[in-house]
Short mmCIF file of C-alpha atoms and ligand atoms in Angstrom, two decimals:
data_model
loop_
_atom_site.label_atom_id
_atom_site.label_comp_id
_atom_site.label_asym_id
_atom_site.label_seq_id
_atom_site.Cartn_x
_atom_site.Cartn_y
_atom_site.Cartn_z
CA MET A 1 131.15 152.71 123.28
CA ASN A 2 127.50 153.12 121.09
CA THR A 3 127.34 157.12 119.92
CA ASP A 4 124.81 156.41 117.14
CA HIS A 5 122.57 159.19 118.37
CA THR A 6 120.64 160.05 114.88
CA SER A 7 119.22 156.83 113.75
CA ILE A 8 117.95 153.86 114.83
CA SER A 9 120.74 150.81 113.57
CA VAL A 10 122.06 147.28 115.45
CA LYS A 11 119.70 144.54 115.91
CA PRO A 12 120.49 143.36 119.21
CA PHE A 13 120.13 139.61 117.77
CA ASP A 14 124.10 139.39 116.21
CA SER A 15 125.15 142.16 118.19
CA PRO A 16 128.27 140.95 119.69
CA ARG A 17 129.42 141.86 123.48
CA PRO A 18 131.01 145.06 123.73
CA ASP A 19 134.35 145.82 124.29
CA GLU A 20 134.58 148.04 126.77
CA TYR A 21 133.02 145.26 129.16
CA ALA A 22 135.10 143.02 131.04
CA PRO A 23 135.55 139.82 129.50
CA ILE A 24 133.75 136.23 130.31
CA PRO A 25 136.12 134.41 131.70
CA LYS A 26 136.61 131.09 130.46
CA ALA A 27 133.80 128.71 131.53
CA ILE A 28 136.01 125.54 134.04
CA LYS A 29 135.77 121.93 132.38
CA ARG A 30 135.10 118.88 134.70
CA GLU A 31 138.69 118.04 133.31
CA VAL A 32 140.43 120.76 134.90
CA ALA A 33 138.37 120.95 137.41
CA LYS A 34 140.07 118.13 139.67
CA GLY A 35 142.59 119.92 141.79
CA LEU A 36 140.03 123.13 142.53
CA ASN A 37 139.24 121.52 145.87
CA LEU A 38 135.76 122.92 145.70
CA PRO A 39 132.17 122.76 147.87
CA PRO A 40 130.71 119.65 148.43
CA GLY A 41 128.52 118.41 144.98
CA PRO A 42 127.23 115.28 142.98
CA ASN A 43 130.30 113.38 141.37
CA PRO A 44 131.14 115.90 138.51
CA LEU A 45 130.90 112.68 136.44
CA ALA A 46 127.19 112.56 136.72
CA SER A 47 126.79 115.64 134.50
CA ASP A 48 124.77 114.80 132.20
CA TRP A 49 122.66 112.82 134.46
CA LEU A 50 122.30 116.00 136.48
CA THR A 51 121.34 118.42 133.37
CA LEU A 52 118.72 116.47 132.72
CA THR A 53 116.92 116.66 135.81
CA PHE A 54 118.33 119.96 136.12
CA THR A 55 116.39 121.07 133.22
CA ILE A 56 112.78 118.90 134.19
CA ASP A 57 112.57 121.08 137.32
CA THR A 58 115.15 123.35 137.52
CA PRO A 59 114.43 125.50 141.39
CA ARG A 60 113.30 122.12 143.17
CA PHE A 61 116.67 120.81 141.77
CA LEU A 62 118.64 123.53 142.85
CA GLU A 63 116.60 122.94 146.31
CA ARG A 64 117.50 119.55 146.46
CA MET A 65 120.92 120.49 145.89
CA ARG A 66 120.80 122.75 149.03
CA ILE A 67 118.92 119.67 151.01
CA ARG A 68 121.38 117.62 150.04
CA HIS A 69 124.53 119.35 150.16
CA GLY A 70 124.36 122.29 151.44
CA ASP A 71 124.48 126.27 151.45
CA ILE A 72 127.29 126.66 148.92
CA CYS A 73 128.15 122.90 146.70
CA SER A 74 129.56 122.50 143.22
CA PHE A 75 127.86 121.00 140.35
CA PHE A 76 128.22 120.71 136.60
CA LEU A 77 126.15 121.11 133.62
CA ALA A 78 126.80 120.89 130.36
CA ARG A 79 130.07 119.61 131.81
CA GLN A 80 130.84 123.54 133.18
CA LEU A 81 131.05 124.16 136.13
CA PHE A 82 128.10 125.93 139.03
CA ILE A 83 128.58 126.79 142.15
CA GLY A 84 125.14 127.10 144.25
CA VAL A 85 125.60 129.90 146.10
CA PHE A 86 121.78 129.79 148.90
CA SER A 87 122.86 130.74 152.24
CA ALA A 88 121.43 134.52 153.21
CA GLN A 89 125.26 135.01 154.03
CA GLY A 90 125.94 133.55 150.32
CA ALA A 91 122.91 135.42 148.73
CA TYR A 92 124.22 139.01 149.90
CA GLU A 93 127.88 138.62 149.19
CA VAL A 94 127.04 137.66 145.41
CA THR A 95 124.41 140.64 145.47
CA VAL A 96 125.90 143.51 146.93
CA SER A 97 129.07 143.04 149.28
CA LYS A 98 131.42 141.06 146.48
CA GLN A 99 129.11 141.69 143.01
CA HIS A 100 132.10 143.93 141.50
CA HIS A 101 133.54 140.23 141.33
CA PHE A 102 130.56 138.95 139.09
CA VAL A 103 129.13 139.79 135.73
CA LYS A 104 125.89 138.70 134.83
CA GLY A 105 126.13 135.21 133.92
CA VAL A 106 124.19 132.46 130.92
CA GLY A 107 120.87 133.75 130.75
CA PHE A 108 121.56 137.11 130.26
CA ALA A 109 123.96 136.06 127.25
CA ARG A 110 120.21 134.70 125.76
CA MET A 111 118.05 137.68 126.54
CA ARG A 112 121.43 140.21 124.86
CA LYS A 113 119.20 138.72 122.10
CA VAL A 114 116.27 140.36 122.67
CA LEU A 115 117.04 143.20 124.79
CA GLY A 116 120.36 144.92 123.34
CA GLU A 117 122.50 146.80 126.28
CA GLY A 118 119.52 147.57 128.24
CA LEU A 119 119.50 148.25 131.93
CA LEU A 120 118.74 143.89 132.74
CA THR A 121 121.71 143.06 130.45
CA ASN A 122 124.03 146.07 130.58
CA GLU A 123 126.96 146.17 132.47
CA GLU A 124 129.27 148.70 133.81
CA PRO A 125 130.21 151.28 132.46
CA ILE A 126 127.21 151.46 130.41
CA HIS A 127 124.86 149.72 133.21
CA MET A 128 125.72 152.68 135.55
CA GLN A 129 125.59 155.96 133.19
CA HIS A 130 121.37 154.68 132.06
CA ARG A 131 121.25 154.02 135.55
CA ARG A 132 120.99 157.13 137.04
CA MET A 133 119.62 158.63 133.48
CA MET A 134 116.70 155.81 134.35
CA GLN A 135 116.20 156.12 137.74
CA PRO A 136 114.48 159.71 138.83
CA PRO A 137 110.73 158.86 137.48
CA PHE A 138 110.77 155.59 139.36
CA HIS A 139 112.07 156.69 143.25
CA HIS A 140 108.29 156.16 144.88
CA GLY A 141 108.03 159.91 145.47
CA ASN A 142 107.87 160.20 141.68
CA LEU A 143 104.77 158.28 141.09
CA ASP A 144 101.65 159.40 141.29
CA SER A 145 100.79 160.46 138.61
CA TYR A 146 101.29 156.76 137.01
CA VAL A 147 99.41 155.44 140.28
CA ALA A 148 96.78 157.90 138.59
CA LEU A 149 96.98 156.34 135.60
CA MET A 150 96.80 152.59 136.56
CA ASP A 151 93.77 153.36 138.26
CA LYS A 152 92.15 154.91 135.25
CA ILE A 153 93.58 151.55 133.25
CA VAL A 154 92.70 148.87 135.88
CA LYS A 155 89.19 150.21 136.38
CA ALA A 156 88.36 149.88 132.71
CA HIS A 157 90.42 147.27 131.56
CA ILE A 158 88.11 144.86 134.99
CA LYS A 159 85.05 146.29 134.16
CA SER A 160 84.27 143.25 131.25
CA TRP A 161 84.56 140.59 133.43
CA ASN A 162 82.10 138.23 134.12
CA ASN A 163 81.62 134.80 134.29
CA GLU A 164 84.51 133.47 133.49
CA ILE A 165 88.22 134.45 132.36
CA SER A 166 91.64 133.28 131.75
CA LEU A 167 93.95 135.07 134.85
CA SER A 168 97.33 134.57 133.71
CA HIS A 169 96.22 136.31 130.16
CA GLU A 170 94.41 138.62 131.62
CA MET A 171 97.37 140.30 133.97
CA MET A 172 98.99 139.65 130.82
CA ALA A 173 97.01 141.92 129.27
CA LEU A 174 96.77 144.87 132.47
CA THR A 175 100.19 145.06 133.32
CA LEU A 176 101.85 145.76 128.85
CA GLU A 177 99.15 147.99 128.82
CA ILE A 178 99.83 149.78 132.02
CA VAL A 179 103.43 150.09 131.38
CA CYS A 180 103.04 151.36 128.25
CA GLN A 181 100.50 154.11 128.88
CA CYS A 182 102.68 154.79 131.95
CA LEU A 183 106.15 154.80 130.86
CA PHE A 184 105.70 154.85 126.53
CA GLY A 185 102.95 157.22 126.37
CA LEU A 186 101.19 155.13 124.43
CA GLU A 187 97.58 154.96 124.20
CA SER A 188 96.32 151.62 122.04
CA SER A 189 96.29 148.76 121.68
CA LYS A 190 97.77 148.79 118.36
CA TYR A 191 101.11 147.87 119.85
CA THR A 192 100.41 145.81 122.96
CA ARG A 193 98.91 142.77 120.57
CA ARG A 194 101.73 142.63 118.29
CA ILE A 195 104.62 143.51 121.54
CA ALA A 196 102.01 140.36 123.74
CA LYS A 197 102.49 137.92 120.82
CA ALA A 198 106.45 138.64 120.13
CA MET A 199 107.45 139.00 124.09
CA GLU A 200 105.54 135.55 123.85
CA ILE A 201 107.67 134.06 122.02
CA ALA A 202 111.11 135.90 122.64
CA ILE A 203 110.65 134.75 126.72
CA ASP A 204 110.14 131.22 125.86
CA ARG A 205 112.79 131.12 123.74
CA ILE A 206 115.19 132.76 126.60
CA GLU A 207 114.07 130.05 129.31
CA ARG A 208 116.60 127.78 130.79
CA THR A 209 118.17 130.79 131.25
CA MET A 210 121.73 129.26 133.34
CA LEU A 211 122.34 126.66 130.83
CA PRO A 212 125.71 126.69 128.18
CA GLY A 213 126.02 126.85 124.75
CA LEU A 214 122.30 126.95 124.03
CA ASP A 215 122.48 129.40 121.70
CA ARG A 216 124.26 127.75 119.32
CA PHE A 217 121.47 125.97 117.95
CA ASP A 218 119.69 130.02 117.72
CA SER A 219 122.03 130.71 113.67
CA THR A 220 120.38 127.17 112.71
CA LYS A 221 116.86 126.61 110.52
CA ILE A 222 115.21 124.94 113.54
CA PRO A 223 112.21 126.29 113.20
CA TYR A 224 111.84 126.66 116.90
CA PHE A 225 114.58 128.40 117.33
CA THR A 226 114.07 130.65 113.97
CA ALA A 227 111.60 131.85 115.66
CA PHE A 228 113.66 133.39 118.54
CA ALA A 229 115.31 135.99 115.04
CA LYS A 230 111.70 136.42 114.50
CA ALA A 231 110.39 137.36 117.30
CA SER A 232 113.40 139.31 118.26
CA ASP A 233 113.09 141.89 115.20
CA GLU A 234 110.04 141.83 115.49
CA LEU A 235 110.36 143.48 119.14
CA VAL A 236 112.95 146.08 118.00
CA GLU A 237 110.99 147.23 115.08
CA ILE A 238 108.11 147.90 116.91
CA ALA A 239 109.97 149.54 119.82
CA ASP A 240 112.34 151.29 116.27
CA GLU A 241 108.31 152.72 115.35
CA ILE A 242 107.77 153.90 119.06
CA ILE A 243 110.66 156.26 119.43
CA GLU A 244 109.83 156.86 115.41
CA ALA A 245 106.60 158.46 116.03
CA ARG A 246 107.38 160.16 118.90
CA ILE A 247 109.91 162.42 117.64
CA ALA A 248 107.88 162.97 114.12
CA SER A 249 105.27 164.06 116.31
CA LYS A 250 107.58 166.38 117.68
CA ASP A 251 106.09 166.21 120.91
CA GLU A 252 108.78 166.93 123.82
CA ARG A 253 106.60 165.66 126.98
CA THR A 254 109.02 164.67 129.62
CA ASP A 255 106.28 163.37 131.67
CA ASP A 256 107.01 159.84 130.84
CA LEU A 257 110.44 157.65 130.39
CA LEU A 258 110.17 157.82 126.25
CA GLY A 259 110.52 161.52 126.76
CA ILE A 260 112.83 161.64 128.98
CA LEU A 261 115.34 159.57 127.14
CA LEU A 262 114.92 161.03 123.62
CA SER A 263 115.62 165.45 125.96
CA MET A 264 119.01 163.34 127.38
CA ARG A 265 120.05 162.75 123.50
CA ASP A 266 122.82 164.00 124.27
CA GLN A 267 124.27 161.73 126.55
CA ILE A 268 122.26 158.44 125.30
CA SER A 269 122.23 157.63 121.68
CA LEU A 270 119.53 156.43 120.16
CA THR A 271 120.18 152.75 119.57
CA HIS A 272 120.52 152.72 123.18
CA ILE A 273 117.36 154.16 123.92
CA ARG A 274 115.50 151.74 121.81
CA ASP A 275 117.03 149.03 123.76
CA GLU A 276 116.00 150.46 127.00
CA VAL A 277 112.23 150.54 125.53
CA LEU A 278 112.57 147.14 125.03
CA THR A 279 113.92 146.65 128.20
CA LEU A 280 111.21 148.19 130.40
CA ILE A 281 108.34 146.39 128.04
CA LEU A 282 109.96 143.29 128.84
CA SER A 283 110.74 143.40 132.87
CA GLY A 284 108.04 145.61 133.45
CA HIS A 285 104.51 143.37 133.25
CA GLU A 286 105.89 139.86 132.76
CA THR A 287 107.26 139.20 136.42
CA THR A 288 103.91 141.99 137.69
CA ALA A 289 102.07 139.62 136.06
CA ASN A 290 103.55 136.43 137.31
CA VAL A 291 103.47 137.16 140.50
CA LEU A 292 99.48 138.37 140.50
CA THR A 293 98.48 135.24 138.77
CA TRP A 294 100.50 133.60 142.15
CA ALA A 295 99.18 135.77 144.34
CA PHE A 296 95.22 135.32 142.91
CA SER A 297 95.81 131.48 142.83
CA TYR A 298 96.92 131.18 146.58
CA LEU A 299 94.27 133.66 147.59
CA SER A 300 91.69 131.14 146.06
CA ALA A 301 93.33 128.13 147.69
CA ASN A 302 92.84 130.30 150.94
CA PRO A 303 89.57 131.65 151.62
CA LYS A 304 90.33 133.08 154.79
CA TRP A 305 92.60 135.38 153.07
CA ARG A 306 90.35 136.15 149.82
CA GLU A 307 87.77 137.39 152.80
CA ARG A 308 90.43 139.28 154.73
CA LEU A 309 91.34 140.88 151.45
CA ARG A 310 87.87 142.22 150.68
CA GLU A 311 87.40 143.54 154.07
CA GLU A 312 89.73 145.50 153.76
CA ALA A 313 88.97 146.94 149.96
CA MET A 314 85.04 147.67 150.64
CA LYS A 315 86.68 149.74 153.23
CA ALA A 316 89.26 151.27 151.30
CA ASP A 317 88.50 154.80 149.30
CA LEU A 318 89.09 153.40 146.10
CA ASP A 319 86.61 155.99 144.73
CA GLN A 320 89.19 158.33 143.57
CA ALA A 321 92.75 157.33 142.12
CA PRO A 322 95.06 157.42 145.27
CA THR A 323 98.82 158.51 145.55
CA TYR A 324 101.52 156.11 146.17
CA GLN A 325 101.37 157.26 150.29
CA SER A 326 97.84 156.98 150.06
CA LEU A 327 97.37 153.36 148.51
CA GLU A 328 100.40 152.19 150.56
CA ALA A 329 98.14 153.28 153.83
CA MET A 330 95.35 151.68 153.12
CA SER A 331 96.82 147.78 151.64
CA PRO A 332 98.54 146.66 154.66
CA THR A 333 96.45 142.94 153.93
CA ALA A 334 97.02 143.95 149.77
CA SER A 335 101.21 144.36 150.60
CA ALA A 336 101.87 141.09 153.63
CA ILE A 337 99.38 139.47 150.26
CA LEU A 338 101.86 140.40 148.19
CA GLN A 339 104.53 139.60 150.02
CA GLU A 340 103.58 136.29 150.53
CA ALA A 341 103.48 135.50 146.79
CA LEU A 342 106.81 137.26 145.99
CA ARG A 343 108.11 135.19 148.67
CA LEU A 344 107.15 131.29 147.15
CA ALA A 345 106.22 132.22 143.39
CA PRO A 346 109.19 135.00 143.42
CA PRO A 347 109.03 136.31 139.91
CA VAL A 348 112.92 136.31 139.53
CA TRP A 349 113.55 132.78 140.96
CA VAL A 350 117.15 132.57 139.64
CA ALA A 351 120.25 134.93 139.49
CA PRO A 352 122.74 133.55 137.09
CA ARG A 353 126.80 135.45 137.33
CA ILE A 354 129.76 134.45 136.27
CA ALA A 355 133.00 135.08 138.98
CA ILE A 356 135.39 137.21 137.35
CA ASP A 357 137.95 136.72 139.63
CA ASP A 358 139.00 134.29 142.11
CA VAL A 359 136.88 135.36 145.53
CA GLU A 360 135.61 134.32 148.96
CA ILE A 361 131.47 133.87 149.42
CA ASP A 362 130.19 133.38 152.83
CA GLY A 363 134.24 131.83 153.38
CA VAL A 364 134.31 129.36 150.53
CA LYS A 365 136.43 130.32 147.67
CA VAL A 366 134.55 129.90 144.31
CA PRO A 367 137.17 130.13 141.58
CA LYS A 368 137.07 132.76 139.01
CA GLY A 369 135.46 131.28 135.63
CA ALA A 370 132.62 129.51 138.10
CA HIS A 371 128.50 130.23 137.18
CA VAL A 372 127.39 130.80 140.42
CA LEU A 373 123.54 130.49 140.90
CA VAL A 374 121.98 132.33 143.75
CA SER A 375 118.16 131.77 143.76
CA GLN A 376 115.61 133.35 145.45
CA PHE A 377 113.36 130.31 145.15
CA VAL A 378 115.49 128.66 147.58
CA THR A 379 116.94 130.87 150.22
CA GLN A 380 113.10 131.98 150.26
CA ARG A 381 111.33 128.20 150.74
CA ASP A 382 114.84 128.20 154.13
CA PRO A 383 112.74 127.09 157.34
CA ARG A 384 116.10 128.81 159.21
CA TYR A 385 114.30 132.03 157.54
CA PHE A 386 111.02 131.09 157.16
CA THR A 387 108.97 129.08 159.58
CA ASN A 388 106.70 126.32 158.02
CA PRO A 389 108.67 127.40 154.75
CA GLU A 390 105.54 125.90 152.10
CA SER A 391 102.85 127.28 153.65
CA PHE A 392 101.05 130.67 152.23
CA ASP A 393 101.04 132.82 155.23
CA PRO A 394 100.92 136.78 154.51
CA SER A 395 100.74 137.12 158.37
CA ARG A 396 104.23 137.01 159.18
CA TRP A 397 104.29 139.86 157.36
CA LEU A 398 101.98 141.88 159.21
CA ASP A 399 104.20 141.05 162.31
CA SER A 400 106.41 144.27 162.22
CA VAL A 401 109.66 143.28 163.77
CA PHE A 402 108.95 139.88 161.17
CA GLU A 403 110.97 141.64 157.87
CA ARG A 404 113.36 143.37 159.79
CA SER A 405 114.51 140.87 162.31
CA LEU A 406 115.91 139.00 158.74
CA PRO A 407 119.11 138.35 157.81
CA LYS A 408 120.27 140.34 155.32
CA GLY A 409 119.48 138.59 151.45
CA ALA A 410 116.69 135.72 153.00
CA PHE A 411 113.77 137.73 151.31
CA PHE A 412 114.91 139.84 147.81
CA PRO A 413 112.56 139.39 145.31
CA PHE A 414 113.57 142.47 143.68
CA GLY A 415 117.16 141.26 144.36
CA ALA A 416 119.75 143.89 145.57
CA GLY A 417 123.46 145.54 144.98
CA SER A 418 123.45 148.10 142.57
CA ARG A 419 121.34 145.51 139.44
CA LYS A 420 118.53 145.77 141.90
CA CYS A 421 114.97 145.93 140.03
CA LEU A 422 114.39 149.94 139.25
CA GLY A 423 110.77 149.20 138.77
CA GLU A 424 110.08 147.84 142.44
CA TYR A 425 107.81 150.34 143.94
CA PHE A 426 105.97 151.12 140.42
CA ALA A 427 105.21 147.64 140.57
CA LEU A 428 104.42 147.36 144.30
CA ALA A 429 102.03 150.00 143.63
CA GLU A 430 100.23 148.69 140.54
CA SER A 431 100.10 145.32 142.56
CA ARG A 432 98.75 146.35 145.49
CA LEU A 433 96.16 148.40 143.37
CA ILE A 434 94.52 145.66 141.50
CA LEU A 435 95.14 143.31 144.04
CA LEU A 436 92.29 145.75 145.85
CA LEU A 437 90.27 146.85 142.42
CA VAL A 438 89.45 142.91 141.70
CA ALA A 439 89.00 142.55 145.36
CA LYS A 440 86.24 145.18 145.48
CA SER A 441 84.13 144.10 142.52
CA PHE A 442 85.11 140.33 142.06
CA HIS A 443 85.32 136.72 143.76
CA LEU A 444 87.43 134.66 141.85
CA THR A 445 88.34 131.17 142.29
CA ASN A 446 91.03 128.56 140.32
CA LYS A 447 92.60 126.07 141.04
CA MET A 448 96.36 126.49 141.85
CA PRO A 449 98.36 126.38 138.10
CA LYS A 450 101.70 124.60 137.45
CA ALA A 451 104.57 125.67 137.49
CA ALA A 452 106.13 126.71 134.55
CA PRO A 453 109.98 127.83 134.92
CA ARG A 454 110.98 129.72 132.50
CA ALA A 455 113.14 132.68 132.51
CA THR A 456 110.63 134.19 134.55
CA TYR A 457 108.67 131.82 137.32
CA ARG A 458 105.95 131.75 135.59
CA PRO A 459 102.42 129.70 136.20
CA ARG A 460 100.96 127.09 133.50
CA GLY A 461 98.48 127.85 131.12
CA LEU A 462 95.52 130.05 130.77
CA VAL A 463 94.59 129.61 134.83
CA ARG A 464 91.15 129.64 134.17
CA THR A 465 89.23 131.56 136.12
CA ARG A 466 85.40 132.11 137.73
CA VAL A 467 84.69 135.36 138.18
CA GLU A 468 81.24 136.07 140.87
CA SER A 469 80.48 139.64 141.81
CA ALA A 470 81.46 140.74 145.23
CA THR A 471 78.58 141.69 146.17
CA SER A 472 76.52 139.35 145.36
CA ARG A 473 78.02 136.83 148.12
C1 LIG B 1 106.75 141.52 140.77
C2 LIG B 1 107.77 142.07 139.96
C3 LIG B 1 109.54 142.73 139.71
C4 LIG B 1 109.41 141.29 140.24
C5 LIG B 1 109.73 140.29 141.14
C6 LIG B 1 110.85 141.91 139.81
C7 LIG B 1 112.53 141.90 139.77
C8 LIG B 1 113.56 142.08 139.66
C9 LIG B 1 115.37 141.27 139.99
C10 LIG B 1 115.76 140.52 141.00
C11 LIG B 1 115.62 141.97 139.48
C12 LIG B 1 117.40 142.31 139.43
C13 LIG B 1 117.86 140.57 139.13
C14 LIG B 1 119.51 140.48 138.32
O1 LIG B 1 119.86 140.62 139.38
O2 LIG B 1 119.95 139.78 138.20
C15 LIG B 1 115.38 143.46 138.31
C16 LIG B 1 115.86 143.81 137.33
C17 LIG B 1 115.43 144.94 137.00
N1 LIG B 1 113.91 145.04 136.87
FE1 LIG B 1 112.36 144.05 138.35
N2 LIG B 1 110.90 142.96 138.75
C18 LIG B 1 109.41 143.65 139.13
C19 LIG B 1 109.06 144.10 138.15
C20 LIG B 1 109.35 145.70 137.56
C21 LIG B 1 108.59 146.63 137.03
C22 LIG B 1 107.48 147.02 136.46
C23 LIG B 1 109.95 147.59 136.42
C24 LIG B 1 109.70 148.41 134.91
C25 LIG B 1 108.74 149.37 134.91
C26 LIG B 1 111.01 146.58 136.56
C27 LIG B 1 112.20 146.75 135.45
C28 LIG B 1 113.30 145.89 135.65
C29 LIG B 1 114.99 146.72 135.27
C30 LIG B 1 115.08 147.44 134.12
C31 LIG B 1 115.96 145.95 135.87
C32 LIG B 1 117.19 146.18 135.79
C33 LIG B 1 118.12 147.15 136.80
C34 LIG B 1 119.21 147.29 137.19
O3 LIG B 1 120.18 146.17 136.31
O4 LIG B 1 120.14 148.25 136.81
N3 LIG B 1 111.08 145.70 136.84
N4 LIG B 1 113.61 143.11 138.52
#
């Protein structure tokens, strides 16, 4: 285990996989897979063609696999065995009841080059140790002071909107500011601009998160890949500066996450604190920004729901900052809109894993070494669980029985099991607040963007959006 408690040293980009993690079994190559009695799937000889179609539109590729070959199917990408697990029962077993048979998959190894051993990319035993330290401030009972700060930030940020905005850019800037101020007490945009620039490149390069072999280019001189290393180093420098500035200030506050982690330096090294800072910056803003951009775009395409949200926002008491609970109580429509956007455009749309043992999933044998893909995008569009799955219909979430009657594993935008999202309630609070505050002041209109799925399910381009005052209409 890393024991440097006094200085920040190791950079994630070239760091090897820590020895205390479970060893990764060898991938299963096409040649050796013949005798394995695999679940149905396309001809293994078509692997190269399949890899190409996979990279063109990965979410729809996975959905086609389910429709053509069933809930659990096998296919070869980059000539290695992948098992798609698309039934609710299968997703539940991989993420919850049989999660110990899996480690995080290929995309996460690439993400580790940016985030080191932070919560998103670390594994046992480091994961549980960090998770226990970081969980309490994210409990919904402890979020009121963050919600108050979010309220202040959102009101100040949207004040300057008029005529036209780039919606995806605005949502990214807003959620980054929220995460930096709430979790690290950063008051200025000094860091946020630098972070945004480097994160943009890092997230783009992590891209095809479950395709093996991409990392062999990372040490080449090809500018596209050297930019990845540079962005990772820049982010490390920024996180180091943030931590060093806090230590130098002798400010021992423990009302933000940085203060809490620094107060536990006897249990966590500075390098690992740095990795957690980077992890929270990345996981804490991009996902929320994306789902909000999709939510406003769905509202623009469904004026009836945009109007219902406006009515809810006009009735809500938004002059004072709400508490977590009062916000939840005043936003049933905003919450239903959010759930539906999380269903159709889940920011985390796939969970790549590797089987570290032979294991049976939903009655089908998955061999040790197989890449396993569970996909929120596919399962949350399955007509067995959601009627008219392609249509944006928040009313399904207003029916109190509906969500409780869904089988386990049918809806899991925040993941599940011990790797469930740490920031779920934080994200829900900020999203509800942004939906309400924006709807109270503005009427947004834009064209539905195309998807550009990368490490997250991003909308493509700037998403130009017309801004009109909500009261002058
Ligand atoms: C709408 C917004 C968000 C969505 C949809 C989302 C979704 C997810 C999902 C699906 C996972 C599990 C990934 C896996 O199993 O492979 C995850 C993990 C995580 N998320 Fe989020 N997330 C969101 C916002 C946030 C925010 C705001 C934060 C922090 C402020 C955050 C911090 C994390 C962390 C630290 C993990 C790793 C947890 C662990 O493995 O113990 N997320 N998120």
